[in-house]
Amino acid sequence: MKKVIAIVAAVICALLTSCAALSGLSHKPEVTLIGLNLVQLGVFEQRFALKLRIQNPNDVELRITGLAFDVEVNEQPFVKGLSDKAVTVPRFGEAVLEVMASGTLAKALNQLRELQKGGRERIDYRVVGRLSVSGIGSVPFERSGDLPLSAPGAAPKRPLPKGSERT
């Protein structure tokens, strides 16, 4: 009987040790919105391409197999997205993931009204969601920041060649 208890205790210790080694996450990964582009404009739905930078401050690589997220712009719900794209984020490294998100006409109109107030060079955002990480499970994330606001069709200002004038 003592041998059985010793074997069971050894197996439990081995399982706990392997689970601790698998998790290895002393810090949550950071997910930052680095790009937002309108891809499709419809009456009822708008589709956006987002670029997310995933930073891994841990000593183990993260094999991300999917994610779900919500984005708020100027403290208002804006778009939601899901992705099953897989990416491996190296230990103490980062990766950029391009994903799609959808929003509604009402949300877009709310943002348009806010932008028409003028005086903004940047828009505030908040992205919140969860990463599906192989061997670990669901890892939540949340990040706030801002993005530059560029006018559609605005050309970057460049010096004109000598002898040319702006008209």
Short mmCIF file of C-alpha atoms in Angstrom, two decimals, residues 24-143:
data_model
loop_
_atom_site.label_atom_id
_atom_site.label_comp_id
_atom_site.label_asym_id
_atom_site.label_seq_id
_atom_site.Cartn_x
_atom_site.Cartn_y
_atom_site.Cartn_z
CA GLY A 24 5.62 29.64 -17.68
CA LEU A 25 3.83 32.96 -18.07
CA SER A 26 5.01 35.37 -15.46
CA HIS A 27 3.64 38.29 -17.52
CA LYS A 28 0.64 38.69 -19.80
CA PRO A 29 1.42 39.23 -23.47
CA GLU A 30 0.79 42.78 -24.69
CA VAL A 31 -1.43 43.36 -27.72
CA THR A 32 -1.23 46.78 -29.39
CA LEU A 33 -3.31 48.11 -32.29
CA ILE A 34 -0.83 49.44 -34.88
CA GLY A 35 -3.06 49.78 -37.94
CA LEU A 36 -6.72 50.17 -38.86
CA ASN A 37 -7.90 50.34 -42.49
CA LEU A 38 -11.38 50.31 -43.96
CA VAL A 39 -11.65 47.38 -46.41
CA GLN A 40 -15.35 47.20 -47.22
CA LEU A 41 -18.08 49.77 -46.76
CA GLY A 42 -21.65 48.51 -46.73
CA VAL A 43 -24.98 49.92 -45.63
CA PHE A 44 -25.26 47.58 -42.66
CA GLU A 45 -21.68 46.50 -42.02
CA GLN A 46 -18.16 47.80 -42.43
CA ARG A 47 -15.11 45.53 -42.58
CA PHE A 48 -11.73 46.67 -41.31
CA ALA A 49 -8.24 45.21 -41.58
CA LEU A 50 -6.38 45.56 -38.31
CA LYS A 51 -2.72 45.05 -37.53
CA LEU A 52 -2.02 43.86 -34.01
CA ARG A 53 1.47 43.74 -32.51
CA ILE A 54 1.76 40.92 -29.97
CA GLN A 55 4.68 41.25 -27.57
CA ASN A 56 5.80 38.35 -25.40
CA PRO A 57 7.69 39.42 -22.25
CA ASN A 58 8.10 35.78 -21.12
CA ASP A 59 10.95 33.28 -21.27
CA VAL A 60 8.83 30.81 -23.28
CA GLU A 61 7.53 31.14 -26.84
CA LEU A 62 3.79 31.54 -27.31
CA ARG A 63 2.07 29.48 -30.01
CA ILE A 64 -1.09 31.48 -30.58
CA THR A 65 -3.81 29.55 -32.38
CA GLY A 66 -6.53 32.21 -32.41
CA LEU A 67 -7.98 35.27 -30.77
CA ALA A 68 -11.20 37.16 -30.11
CA PHE A 69 -11.25 40.92 -29.54
CA ASP A 70 -13.29 44.12 -29.27
CA VAL A 71 -12.03 47.58 -30.18
CA GLU A 72 -13.36 50.81 -28.72
CA VAL A 73 -12.59 54.14 -30.36
CA ASN A 74 -13.02 57.35 -28.37
CA GLU A 75 -14.56 55.32 -25.52
CA GLN A 76 -17.30 53.90 -27.79
CA PRO A 77 -17.65 50.30 -29.08
CA PHE A 78 -16.38 50.24 -32.67
CA VAL A 79 -15.52 46.79 -34.10
CA LYS A 80 -15.34 43.13 -33.08
CA GLY A 81 -13.27 40.37 -34.55
CA LEU A 82 -12.26 36.73 -34.42
CA SER A 83 -9.33 35.01 -36.04
CA ASP A 84 -8.01 31.47 -36.22
CA LYS A 85 -4.68 32.59 -37.72
CA ALA A 86 -1.78 30.91 -36.00
CA VAL A 87 1.40 32.76 -35.08
CA THR A 88 4.34 31.91 -32.87
CA VAL A 89 5.66 34.77 -30.77
CA PRO A 90 9.26 34.07 -29.75
CA ARG A 91 10.38 34.36 -26.14
CA PHE A 92 11.08 38.02 -25.35
CA GLY A 93 9.94 38.82 -28.90
CA GLU A 94 7.04 40.08 -30.93
CA ALA A 95 4.94 39.31 -33.99
CA VAL A 96 2.47 41.28 -36.11
CA LEU A 97 -0.85 39.66 -36.88
CA GLU A 98 -3.28 40.97 -39.51
CA VAL A 99 -6.92 40.27 -38.69
CA MET A 100 -10.37 41.32 -39.90
CA ALA A 101 -13.07 43.00 -37.81
CA SER A 102 -16.65 44.11 -38.40
CA GLY A 103 -18.58 47.14 -37.27
CA THR A 104 -22.08 48.50 -37.81
CA LEU A 105 -23.29 51.63 -39.56
CA ALA A 106 -24.48 53.12 -36.26
CA LYS A 107 -21.02 52.75 -34.73
CA ALA A 108 -19.37 54.28 -37.79
CA LEU A 109 -21.79 57.24 -37.76
CA ASN A 110 -21.08 57.85 -34.07
CA GLN A 111 -17.36 58.01 -34.81
CA LEU A 112 -17.91 60.27 -37.82
CA ARG A 113 -19.87 62.72 -35.65
CA GLU A 114 -17.05 62.69 -33.10
CA LEU A 115 -14.42 63.33 -35.78
CA GLN A 116 -16.43 66.20 -37.32
CA LYS A 117 -15.99 68.12 -34.08
CA GLY A 118 -12.46 68.69 -35.35
CA GLY A 119 -9.24 69.54 -33.60
CA ARG A 120 -8.08 65.91 -33.38
CA GLU A 121 -4.77 64.68 -34.66
CA ARG A 122 -5.05 61.29 -32.96
CA ILE A 123 -7.83 58.89 -32.00
CA ASP A 124 -7.93 57.03 -28.70
CA TYR A 125 -8.52 53.29 -28.73
CA ARG A 126 -8.90 50.37 -26.35
CA VAL A 127 -8.50 46.77 -27.49
CA VAL A 128 -9.61 43.96 -25.18
CA GLY A 129 -9.84 40.24 -25.80
CA ARG A 130 -8.27 36.86 -25.30
CA LEU A 131 -5.56 34.87 -27.02
CA SER A 132 -5.85 31.12 -27.44
CA VAL A 133 -2.35 29.83 -26.62
CA SER A 134 -1.39 26.23 -27.34
CA GLY A 135 -0.57 24.32 -24.15
CA ILE A 136 -1.78 27.16 -21.91
CA GLY A 137 -5.37 27.98 -22.87
CA SER A 138 -7.08 31.35 -22.93
CA VAL A 139 -4.96 34.40 -22.00
CA PRO A 140 -6.80 37.72 -21.61
CA PHE A 141 -5.37 41.03 -22.83
CA GLU A 142 -6.29 44.71 -22.68
CA ARG A 143 -4.49 47.76 -24.03
#
